[in-house]
Coordinates of N, CA and C in Angstrom, one line a residue:
Chain L
D1 N -11.6 -10.4 -1.5 CA -10.4 -11.3 -1.2 C -9.4 -11.1 -2.4
S2 N -8.3 -10.6 -2.0 CA -7.2 -10.2 -3.0 C -6.5 -11.5 -3.6
G3 N -6.6 -12.6 -2.9 CA -5.8 -13.8 -3.3 C -4.6 -13.9 -2.6
V4 N -4.0 -12.9 -1.9 CA -2.9 -13.0 -1.1 C -3.2 -13.4 0.3
T5 N -2.5 -14.4 0.7 CA -2.8 -14.9 2.1 C -1.6 -14.6 3.1
Q6 N -1.9 -14.3 4.3 CA -0.9 -14.0 5.3 C -1.3 -14.9 6.6
T7 N -0.3 -15.4 7.2 CA -0.4 -16.1 8.4 C 0.7 -15.7 9.4
P8 N 0.4 -15.6 10.6 CA -0.9 -15.6 11.3 C -1.6 -14.3 11.1
K9 N -2.8 -14.3 11.5 CA -3.6 -12.9 11.4 C -3.1 -12.1 12.6
H10 N -2.9 -12.7 13.7 CA -2.5 -11.9 14.9 C -1.4 -12.7 15.6
L11 N -0.4 -11.9 16.2 CA 0.7 -12.5 16.8 C 1.0 -11.5 18.1
I12 N 1.1 -12.2 19.2 CA 1.5 -11.4 20.5 C 2.7 -12.2 21.0
T13 N 3.7 -11.3 21.3 CA 4.9 -11.9 21.8 C 5.6 -10.9 22.7
A14 N 6.7 -11.2 23.2 CA 7.4 -10.4 24.2 C 8.7 -9.8 23.6
T15 N 9.2 -8.7 24.3 CA 10.4 -8.1 23.8 C 11.5 -9.1 23.8
G16 N 12.4 -9.0 22.8 CA 13.5 -9.8 22.7 C 13.3 -11.1 21.9
Q17 N 12.0 -11.4 21.7 CA 11.7 -12.7 21.0 C 11.9 -12.5 19.4
R18 N 11.7 -13.6 18.7 CA 11.8 -13.7 17.3 C 10.5 -14.3 16.7
V19 N 10.0 -13.7 15.6 CA 8.8 -14.3 15.0 C 9.0 -14.4 13.5
T20 N 8.1 -15.2 12.9 CA 8.3 -15.3 11.4 C 6.7 -15.1 10.8
L21 N 6.7 -14.1 9.9 CA 5.4 -13.9 9.3 C 5.4 -14.5 7.9
R22 N 4.4 -15.1 7.5 CA 4.3 -15.9 6.2 C 3.4 -15.2 5.2
C23 N 3.8 -15.2 4.0 CA 2.9 -14.7 2.9 C 2.9 -15.7 1.7
S24 N 1.7 -15.9 1.2 CA 1.6 -16.6 -0.1 C 1.0 -15.6 -1.1
P25 N 1.7 -15.4 -2.2 CA 1.2 -14.4 -3.2 C 0.0 -15.1 -4.0
R26 N -0.6 -14.2 -4.7 CA -1.6 -14.7 -5.7 C -1.1 -15.6 -6.7
S27 N -1.9 -16.6 -7.1 CA -1.4 -17.6 -8.0 C -0.8 -16.9 -9.3
G28 N 0.4 -17.3 -9.5 CA 1.1 -16.7 -10.7 C 1.9 -15.5 -10.5
D29 N 1.8 -14.8 -9.4 CA 2.5 -13.6 -9.1 C 3.9 -14.0 -8.6
L30 N 4.9 -13.2 -9.3 CA 6.3 -13.5 -9.0 C 6.9 -12.5 -8.0
S31 N 6.3 -11.4 -7.9 CA 6.9 -10.3 -7.0 C 6.1 -10.2 -5.7
V32 N 7.0 -10.1 -4.6 CA 6.3 -10.0 -3.3 C 6.9 -8.7 -2.6
Y33 N 6.1 -8.0 -2.0 CA 6.5 -6.8 -1.2 C 6.1 -6.9 0.2
W34 N 6.9 -6.4 1.1 CA 6.5 -6.3 2.5 C 6.4 -4.8 2.9
Y35 N 5.3 -4.5 3.6 CA 5.1 -3.1 4.1 C 4.7 -3.2 5.6
Q36 N 5.2 -2.2 6.4 CA 4.9 -2.1 7.7 C 3.9 -0.8 8.0
Q37 N 2.8 -1.1 8.7 CA 1.9 0.1 9.1 C 1.9 0.3 10.5
S38 N 2.5 1.4 11.0 CA 2.5 1.7 12.3 C 1.9 3.1 12.6
L39 N 1.5 3.3 13.9 CA 0.9 4.6 14.2 C 1.8 5.8 13.9
D40 N 3.1 5.6 14.3 CA 4.0 6.8 14.2 C 4.7 6.8 12.8
Q41 N 4.8 5.8 12.2 CA 5.6 5.8 10.8 C 4.7 5.7 9.6
G42 N 3.4 5.4 9.8 CA 2.5 5.2 8.7 C 2.8 3.9 8.0
L43 N 2.6 3.9 6.7 CA 2.7 2.7 5.8 C 4.1 2.9 5.2
Q44 N 5.0 1.9 5.4 CA 6.4 2.0 4.9 C 6.7 0.8 4.2
F45 N 7.4 0.9 3.1 CA 8.0 -0.2 2.3 C 9.1 -0.8 3.1
L46 N 9.2 -2.1 3.2 CA 10.3 -2.8 3.8 C 11.3 -3.4 2.8
I47 N 10.7 -4.4 2.0 CA 11.6 -5.1 1.1 C 10.7 -5.8 0.0
Q48 N 11.4 -6.1 -1.1 CA 10.8 -6.7 -2.3 C 11.5 -7.8 -2.8
Y49 N 10.9 -8.9 -3.2 CA 11.5 -10.0 -3.8 C 10.8 -10.2 -5.2
Y50 N 11.6 -10.7 -6.1 CA 11.1 -11.1 -7.5 C 11.7 -12.4 -7.8
N51 N 10.8 -13.4 -8.0 CA 11.3 -14.7 -8.4 C 12.4 -15.3 -7.6
G52 N 12.3 -15.0 -6.4 CA 13.3 -15.7 -5.4 C 14.5 -14.8 -5.0
E53 N 14.6 -13.7 -5.8 CA 15.8 -12.8 -5.5 C 15.3 -11.4 -4.9
E54 N 16.1 -11.0 -4.0 CA 15.9 -9.7 -3.4 C 16.0 -8.6 -4.5
R55 N 15.1 -7.7 -4.5 CA 15.1 -6.7 -5.6 C 15.2 -5.3 -5.1
A56 N 14.6 -5.0 -4.0 CA 14.7 -3.7 -3.4 C 14.6 -3.7 -1.9
K57 N 15.2 -2.8 -1.3 CA 15.1 -2.7 0.2 C 14.7 -1.3 0.5
G58 N 13.8 -1.2 1.5 CA 13.4 0.1 2.0 C 13.9 0.4 3.4
N59 N 13.0 0.8 4.3 CA 13.5 1.1 5.7 C 13.4 0.0 6.6
I60 N 14.1 -1.1 6.2 CA 14.1 -2.4 6.9 C 15.3 -2.4 7.9
L61 N 14.9 -2.7 9.1 CA 16.0 -2.8 10.2 C 16.9 -3.9 10.0
E62 N 18.0 -3.9 10.5 CA 19.0 -5.0 10.5 C 18.5 -6.2 11.2
R63 N 17.6 -6.0 12.2 CA 17.0 -7.1 13.0 C 16.0 -7.8 12.1
F64 N 15.6 -7.3 11.0 CA 14.5 -7.9 10.2 C 15.2 -8.5 9.0
S65 N 14.7 -9.7 8.5 CA 15.2 -10.2 7.3 C 14.0 -11.0 6.6
A66 N 14.2 -11.2 5.3 CA 13.1 -11.9 4.6 C 13.7 -12.8 3.6
Q67 N 12.9 -13.6 3.0 CA 13.3 -14.5 1.8 C 12.1 -14.9 1.1
Q68 N 12.3 -15.2 -0.2 CA 11.2 -15.8 -1.0 C 11.7 -17.1 -1.5
F69 N 10.9 -18.1 -1.2 CA 11.2 -19.5 -1.5 C 10.9 -19.9 -3.0
P70 N 11.4 -21.1 -3.4 CA 11.1 -21.6 -4.8 C 9.6 -21.7 -5.1
D71 N 8.8 -21.9 -4.1 CA 7.4 -22.0 -4.4 C 6.7 -20.6 -4.4
L72 N 7.6 -19.6 -4.2 CA 7.3 -18.2 -4.3 C 6.6 -17.6 -3.0
H73 N 6.3 -18.4 -2.0 CA 5.9 -17.8 -0.8 C 7.1 -17.1 -0.1
S74 N 6.7 -16.2 0.7 CA 7.8 -15.4 1.4 C 7.6 -15.4 2.9
E75 N 8.6 -15.2 3.6 CA 8.7 -15.1 5.0 C 9.4 -13.8 5.5
L76 N 8.9 -13.1 6.5 CA 9.5 -12.0 7.1 C 9.9 -12.4 8.5
N77 N 11.2 -12.3 8.8 CA 11.7 -12.6 10.1 C 12.0 -11.5 10.9
L78 N 11.4 -11.3 12.1 CA 11.7 -10.2 13.0 C 12.3 -10.7 14.2
S79 N 13.5 -10.2 14.6 CA 14.2 -10.7 15.8 C 14.5 -9.6 16.7
S80 N 14.9 -10.0 18.0 CA 15.2 -9.0 19.1 C 14.1 -8.0 19.1
L81 N 12.9 -8.5 19.2 CA 11.7 -7.6 19.0 C 11.7 -6.5 20.2
E82 N 11.3 -5.3 19.7 CA 11.1 -4.2 20.6 C 9.7 -3.7 20.6
L83 N 9.3 -3.0 21.6 CA 7.9 -2.5 21.7 C 7.5 -1.7 20.4
G84 N 8.4 -1.0 19.8 CA 8.2 -0.2 18.6 C 8.0 -1.1 17.4
D85 N 8.2 -2.3 17.5 CA 7.9 -3.2 16.3 C 6.5 -3.6 16.2
S86 N 5.7 -3.2 17.2 CA 4.3 -3.6 17.1 C 3.6 -2.7 15.9
A87 N 3.1 -3.4 15.1 CA 2.5 -2.8 13.9 C 1.7 -3.9 13.1
L88 N 1.1 -3.4 12.0 CA 0.4 -4.3 11.1 C 1.4 -4.5 9.9
Y89 N 1.7 -5.7 9.6 CA 2.7 -6.1 8.5 C 1.9 -6.6 7.3
F90 N 2.0 -5.9 6.2 CA 1.4 -6.3 5.0 C 2.3 -7.0 4.0
C91 N 1.8 -7.9 3.3 CA 2.4 -8.5 2.2 C 1.6 -8.1 1.0
A92 N 2.2 -7.8 -0.1 CA 1.6 -7.5 -1.4 C 2.3 -8.4 -2.5
S93 N 1.5 -8.6 -3.5 CA 2.1 -9.3 -4.6 C 1.6 -8.7 -5.9
S94 N 2.5 -8.9 -7.0 CA 2.2 -8.5 -8.3 C 2.7 -9.5 -9.3
A95 N 2.2 -9.6 -10.4 CA 2.6 -10.6 -11.5 C 4.1 -10.5 -11.7
T96 N 4.6 -9.2 -12.0 CA 5.9 -8.9 -12.2 C 6.2 -7.5 -11.6
P97 N 7.4 -7.0 -11.6 CA 7.7 -5.7 -11.1 C 7.2 -4.6 -12.1
R98 N 6.8 -5.0 -13.3 CA 6.4 -3.9 -14.3 C 5.4 -3.0 -13.7
P99 N 5.4 -1.7 -14.0 CA 4.6 -0.7 -13.5 C 3.1 -0.9 -13.9
T100 N 2.8 -1.7 -14.9 CA 1.5 -1.9 -15.3 C 0.9 -2.9 -14.4
D101 N 1.6 -3.7 -13.6 CA 1.1 -4.8 -12.7 C 0.8 -4.2 -11.4
T102 N -0.5 -4.3 -11.0 CA -1.0 -3.8 -9.7 C -0.5 -4.7 -8.5
Q103 N -0.2 -3.9 -7.4 CA 0.1 -4.7 -6.2 C -1.1 -4.9 -5.4
Y104 N -1.3 -6.3 -5.2 CA -2.6 -6.6 -4.4 C -2.1 -7.0 -3.0
F105 N -2.8 -6.4 -2.0 CA -2.4 -6.6 -0.6 C -3.1 -7.8 0.0
G106 N -2.4 -8.3 1.0 CA -3.0 -9.4 1.8 C -3.7 -8.7 3.0
P107 N -4.3 -9.5 3.8 CA -5.1 -9.0 5.0 C -4.2 -8.5 6.1
G108 N -2.9 -8.7 6.1 CA -2.0 -8.3 7.1 C -1.8 -9.2 8.3
T109 N -0.7 -9.1 9.0 CA -0.5 -9.7 10.3 C -0.3 -8.7 11.3
R110 N -1.1 -8.7 12.3 CA -1.0 -7.7 13.4 C -0.1 -8.3 14.5
L111 N 1.0 -7.6 14.7 CA 2.1 -8.0 15.6 C 2.0 -7.1 16.8
T112 N 1.9 -7.7 18.0 CA 1.9 -6.9 19.3 C 3.0 -7.4 20.1
V113 N 3.9 -6.5 20.5 CA 5.1 -6.8 21.3 C 4.9 -6.3 22.6
L114 N 4.8 -7.2 23.7 CA 4.5 -6.7 25.0 C 5.8 -6.6 25.8
Chain V
A1 N 14.0 11.9 -3.3 CA 13.0 10.8 -2.9 C 11.7 11.5 -3.1
Q2 N 10.7 10.6 -3.4 CA 9.4 11.0 -3.6 C 8.6 11.1 -2.2
T3 N 7.8 12.1 -2.1 CA 6.9 12.2 -0.9 C 5.5 12.5 -1.4
V4 N 4.6 12.0 -0.6 CA 3.2 12.1 -0.8 C 2.6 12.8 0.4
T5 N 1.7 13.8 0.2 CA 1.2 14.5 1.3 C -0.4 14.5 1.2
Q6 N -1.0 14.1 2.3 CA -2.5 14.2 2.4 C -2.7 15.1 3.6
S7 N -3.2 16.3 3.3 CA -3.4 17.4 4.3 C -4.7 17.3 5.1
Q8 N -5.6 16.4 4.7 CA -6.8 16.3 5.4 C -6.9 15.0 6.2
P9 N -6.5 15.1 7.5 CA -6.6 13.8 8.3 C -8.0 13.2 8.4
E10 N -9.0 14.0 8.4 CA -10.4 13.5 8.5 C -11.3 14.3 7.7
M11 N -12.2 13.6 7.1 CA -13.3 14.2 6.2 C -14.6 13.5 6.6
S12 N -15.7 14.3 6.4 CA -17.0 13.6 6.6 C -17.9 14.1 5.5
V13 N -18.8 13.3 5.1 CA -19.8 13.7 4.1 C -21.2 13.0 4.3
Q14 N -22.2 13.6 4.0 CA -23.5 13.1 4.1 C -23.7 12.0 3.0
E15 N -24.4 10.9 3.4 CA -24.7 9.8 2.5 C -25.4 10.4 1.2
A16 N -25.0 9.9 0.0 CA -25.5 10.3 -1.2 C -24.8 11.6 -1.8
E17 N -24.0 12.3 -0.9 CA -23.4 13.5 -1.4 C -22.0 13.1 -2.0
T18 N -21.3 14.2 -2.5 CA -20.0 14.0 -3.1 C -18.9 14.6 -2.2
V19 N -17.8 13.9 -2.2 CA -16.6 14.4 -1.4 C -15.4 14.3 -2.2
T20 N -14.5 15.1 -2.0 CA -13.2 15.2 -2.6 C -12.0 15.1 -1.6
L21 N -11.2 14.1 -1.8 CA -10.1 13.9 -0.9 C -8.8 14.5 -1.7
S22 N -7.9 15.2 -0.9 CA -6.8 15.8 -1.6 C -5.5 15.1 -1.4
C23 N -4.6 15.1 -2.4 CA -3.3 14.5 -2.3 C -2.4 15.4 -3.2
T24 N -1.2 15.6 -2.6 CA -0.2 16.3 -3.5 C 1.0 15.4 -3.3
Y25 N 2.0 15.5 -4.3 CA 3.2 14.7 -4.2 C 4.3 15.5 -4.8
D26 N 5.5 15.0 -4.4 CA 6.7 15.7 -5.0 C 7.6 14.7 -5.6
T27 N 8.0 14.9 -6.8 CA 8.9 14.1 -7.6 C 9.6 14.8 -8.6
S28 N 10.7 14.3 -9.1 CA 11.5 14.9 -10.2 C 11.3 14.1 -11.4
E29 N 10.5 13.0 -11.3 CA 10.4 12.1 -12.4 C 9.2 12.6 -13.4
S30 N 9.3 12.2 -14.5 CA 8.2 12.6 -15.5 C 7.2 11.5 -15.7
D31 N 7.6 10.2 -15.5 CA 6.7 9.1 -15.6 C 6.5 8.4 -14.4
Y32 N 5.3 8.1 -14.0 CA 5.0 7.5 -12.7 C 3.6 7.1 -12.6
Y33 N 3.2 6.4 -11.6 CA 1.9 6.0 -11.3 C 1.3 6.6 -10.0
L34 N 0.1 6.8 -10.0 CA -0.6 7.3 -8.7 C -1.8 6.4 -8.4
F35 N -2.0 6.2 -7.2 CA -3.0 5.3 -6.7 C -3.8 5.9 -5.5
W36 N -5.0 5.5 -5.5 CA -5.8 5.6 -4.2 C -6.2 4.2 -3.7
Y37 N -5.8 3.9 -2.5 CA -6.1 2.7 -1.8 C -7.1 3.0 -0.6
K38 N -8.0 2.1 -0.4 CA -9.0 2.2 0.6 C -8.7 1.2 1.8
Q39 N -8.7 1.6 3.0 CA -8.5 0.6 4.2 C -9.7 0.7 5.0
P40 N -10.7 -0.2 4.9 CA -11.9 -0.2 5.8 C -11.5 -0.7 7.1
P41 N -12.5 -0.7 8.1 CA -12.1 -1.2 9.4 C -11.5 -2.6 9.5
S42 N -11.8 -3.4 8.5 CA -11.1 -4.8 8.4 C -9.6 -4.7 8.2
R43 N -9.1 -3.5 7.8 CA -7.6 -3.3 7.7 C -7.1 -3.8 6.3
Q44 N -7.9 -4.4 5.5 CA -7.5 -4.9 4.2 C -7.3 -3.6 3.3
M45 N -6.1 -3.6 2.6 CA -5.8 -2.5 1.7 C -6.5 -2.9 0.3
I46 N -7.3 -2.0 -0.2 CA -8.1 -2.3 -1.5 C -7.8 -1.2 -2.4
L47 N -7.4 -1.6 -3.7 CA -7.1 -0.6 -4.7 C -8.4 0.0 -5.2
V48 N -8.5 1.4 -5.2 CA -9.7 2.0 -5.6 C -9.5 2.5 -7.1
I49 N -8.4 3.1 -7.4 CA -8.2 3.7 -8.8 C -6.7 4.0 -8.9
R50 N -6.3 3.9 -10.2 CA -4.9 4.2 -10.6 C -4.9 5.2 -11.7
Q51 N -3.9 5.9 -11.8 CA -3.6 6.9 -12.8 C -2.2 6.8 -13.3
E52 N -2.1 6.8 -14.6 CA -0.7 6.8 -15.2 C -0.4 8.2 -15.6
A53 N 0.8 8.7 -15.2 CA 1.1 10.1 -15.3 C 1.1 10.6 -16.8
Y54 N 1.4 9.6 -17.7 CA 1.5 10.0 -19.1 C 0.1 10.2 -19.8
K55 N -0.9 9.7 -19.1 CA -2.3 9.8 -19.6 C -2.9 11.2 -19.2
Q56 N -3.3 12.0 -20.1 CA -4.0 13.2 -19.8 C -5.4 13.0 -19.2
Q57 N -6.0 12.0 -19.7 CA -7.4 11.7 -19.2 C -7.5 11.2 -17.8
N58 N -8.4 11.8 -17.0 CA -8.5 11.4 -15.6 C -9.2 10.0 -15.6
A59 N -8.6 9.2 -14.6 CA -9.2 7.9 -14.5 C -10.5 7.9 -13.7
T60 N -11.5 6.9 -14.1 CA -12.7 6.8 -13.5 C -13.0 5.3 -13.2
E61 N -13.6 5.1 -12.1 CA -14.0 3.7 -11.8 C -15.4 3.9 -11.0
N62 N -16.5 3.7 -11.8 CA -17.9 3.8 -11.2 C -18.0 5.2 -10.6
R63 N -18.2 5.2 -9.2 CA -18.4 6.4 -8.4 C -17.2 7.1 -8.1
F64 N -16.1 6.6 -8.4 CA -14.8 7.1 -8.1 C -14.1 7.8 -9.2
S65 N -13.6 8.9 -9.2 CA -12.9 9.6 -10.2 C -11.7 10.4 -9.6
V66 N -10.8 10.7 -10.4 CA -9.7 11.5 -10.0 C -9.6 12.8 -10.7
N67 N -8.9 13.8 -10.1 CA -8.6 15.0 -10.9 C -7.1 15.1 -10.8
F68 N -6.4 14.8 -11.8 CA -5.0 14.7 -11.9 C -4.5 15.9 -12.6
Q69 N -3.6 16.7 -11.8 CA -3.0 17.9 -12.4 C -1.5 17.7 -12.2
K70 N -0.9 17.3 -13.3 CA 0.5 16.9 -13.4 C 1.4 18.1 -13.0
A71 N 1.1 19.2 -13.6 CA 2.0 20.4 -13.3 C 1.9 20.9 -11.9
A72 N 0.7 20.7 -11.3 CA 0.6 21.2 -9.9 C 1.0 20.0 -9.0
K73 N 1.2 18.8 -9.5 CA 1.5 17.6 -8.7 C 0.4 17.4 -7.7
S74 N -0.8 17.4 -8.2 CA -2.0 17.2 -7.4 C -2.8 16.0 -7.9
F75 N -3.4 15.2 -7.0 CA -4.1 14.0 -7.4 C -5.2 13.8 -6.4
S76 N -6.4 14.4 -6.7 CA -7.5 14.3 -5.8 C -8.5 13.2 -6.2
L77 N -9.2 12.7 -5.1 CA -10.1 11.6 -5.4 C -11.5 12.1 -5.1
K78 N -12.4 12.0 -6.0 CA -13.9 12.4 -5.9 C -14.8 11.2 -5.8
I79 N -15.5 11.1 -4.7 CA -16.4 10.0 -4.5 C -17.8 10.6 -4.6
S80 N -18.5 10.1 -5.6 CA -19.9 10.6 -5.9 C -20.9 9.6 -5.3
D81 N -22.1 10.2 -4.9 CA -23.1 9.3 -4.3 C -22.6 8.5 -3.2
S82 N -22.0 9.1 -2.2 CA -21.3 8.5 -1.1 C -22.3 7.4 -0.4
Q83 N -21.7 6.3 -0.2 CA -22.4 5.2 0.5 C -21.7 4.9 1.8
L84 N -22.5 4.2 2.8 CA -22.0 3.9 4.1 C -20.8 3.0 3.9
G85 N -20.7 2.2 2.9 CA -19.7 1.2 2.8 C -18.4 1.9 2.3
D86 N -18.4 3.3 2.0 CA -17.2 4.0 1.6 C -16.5 4.5 2.8
A87 N -17.0 4.4 4.0 CA -16.3 4.8 5.2 C -15.0 4.0 5.4
A88 N -13.9 4.7 5.4 CA -12.6 4.0 5.5 C -11.5 5.1 5.6
M89 N -10.3 4.5 5.8 CA -9.1 5.4 5.5 C -8.7 5.3 4.1
Y90 N -8.4 6.4 3.5 CA -8.1 6.5 2.1 C -6.6 6.9 2.0
F91 N -5.8 6.1 1.3 CA -4.4 6.4 1.2 C -4.0 6.8 -0.3
C92 N -3.3 7.8 -0.5 CA -2.8 8.1 -1.9 C -1.4 7.6 -1.9
A93 N -1.0 7.0 -3.0 CA 0.3 6.3 -3.2 C 0.9 6.7 -4.5
Y94 N 2.3 6.6 -4.6 CA 3.1 7.0 -5.7 C 3.9 5.8 -6.0
R95 N 4.1 5.6 -7.3 CA 5.0 4.5 -7.7 C 5.8 5.0 -8.9
S96 N 7.1 4.8 -8.9 CA 7.9 5.3 -10.0 C 7.7 4.4 -11.2
W97 N 8.0 4.8 -12.4 CA 7.9 4.1 -13.5 C 9.0 3.1 -13.7
G98 N 10.2 3.6 -13.2 CA 11.5 2.8 -13.5 C 11.6 1.5 -12.8
F99 N 12.3 0.6 -13.4 CA 12.6 -0.7 -12.8 C 13.6 -0.5 -11.7
G100 N 13.4 -1.4 -10.6 CA 14.3 -1.3 -9.5 C 13.8 -0.4 -8.5
N101 N 12.6 0.2 -8.8 CA 12.1 1.3 -7.8 C 10.6 1.0 -7.8
E102 N 10.1 -0.1 -7.5 CA 8.7 -0.5 -7.6 C 7.9 -0.3 -6.4
K103 N 8.5 0.2 -5.4 CA 7.7 0.3 -4.1 C 6.6 1.4 -4.3
L104 N 5.7 1.3 -3.4 CA 4.6 2.3 -3.3 C 5.0 3.2 -2.1
T105 N 4.9 4.5 -2.3 CA 5.2 5.5 -1.3 C 3.8 6.0 -0.9
F106 N 3.4 5.9 0.4 CA 2.1 6.3 0.8 C 2.1 7.7 1.5
G107 N 0.9 8.3 1.4 CA 0.6 9.5 2.2 C 0.2 8.9 3.6
T108 N -0.2 9.9 4.4 CA -0.6 9.6 5.8 C -2.0 9.2 5.9
G109 N -2.8 9.4 4.9 CA -4.1 8.9 5.0 C -5.1 9.9 5.4
T110 N -6.4 9.8 4.9 CA -7.6 10.6 5.3 C -8.7 9.6 5.7
R111 N -9.2 9.9 6.9 CA -10.2 9.1 7.4 C -11.5 9.7 7.0
L112 N -12.3 8.9 6.2 CA -13.6 9.3 5.7 C -14.8 8.7 6.5
T113 N -15.6 9.6 7.0 CA -16.8 9.2 7.7 C -18.0 9.6 6.9
I114 N -19.0 8.6 6.7 CA -20.2 8.8 6.0 C -21.3 9.0 7.1
I115 N -21.9 10.1 6.9 CA -23.1 10.5 7.9 C -24.4 10.1 7.3
P116 N -25.1 9.2 8.0 CA -26.4 8.6 7.4 C -27.5 9.8 7.2

C-alpha cells in the first residue's frame, strides 16, 4: 500500500458524460501528479499540482481539467467523454517536486466509456 | 523531449534464474533520474529501483540491480533468483533533474513471465 488513495476504483459511463476522479495523496505530500494509462498511448503524464497550484501540464485534453484543494486532495474532471478516454487513471504523490522525492502511485481508477 | 524505449515487449525466465530487461533513453540533459516500476496484475505501480545519473555506482535493491551506462544511454534491470511474484509488467521511466519538469516519462513496458 503506497498510502495514495483513489476513488472510485471503477467507473463505467456513457459517451458525452462527465466524471470526477478523486485522489488523496500520502500524508504530508504536497505534490500530486495525474497519469493516464491506455492501450494505444501507454503511460502518459497529464498534469501536476504542487501545494494547490498547477505546476506542469502534459498531454491533457481541453475536455479534462484538474485542481488541488487546500486539504491537498486532487480531482481530475473529464467531460464530453469519448470511447478513447477509456483508460486507467493514476494519481501519484511526492513530498515535494524535488528530484530526490519519489513519486508514489495510487491503485488507479479504471474508466470505461461505453 | 526525452524518450524511453523498451525493445522487449515480452520476456520469460525460469524460476530461480536471472533475467535482464533492457531500456534505452534519449536526452540532451546531463543530470536526471531513471527508474524501474513494476505493475503486477493488480495494476498497482510499484517502484523497484532508482538511479541518479550523476552516480557512477549502479543501484541495487536486494535481488534487483541495474546496469547504468550513461554514455550509451542504457539502463537495464537485472532480476536475480526470479520468483513467481516477480511476474508483472516492468516500466522504465525517466525524470529530469530540473524544476518545472518533474514528470515521469515511461517506456512501453516489458511483460515478464516466470516459468515454474
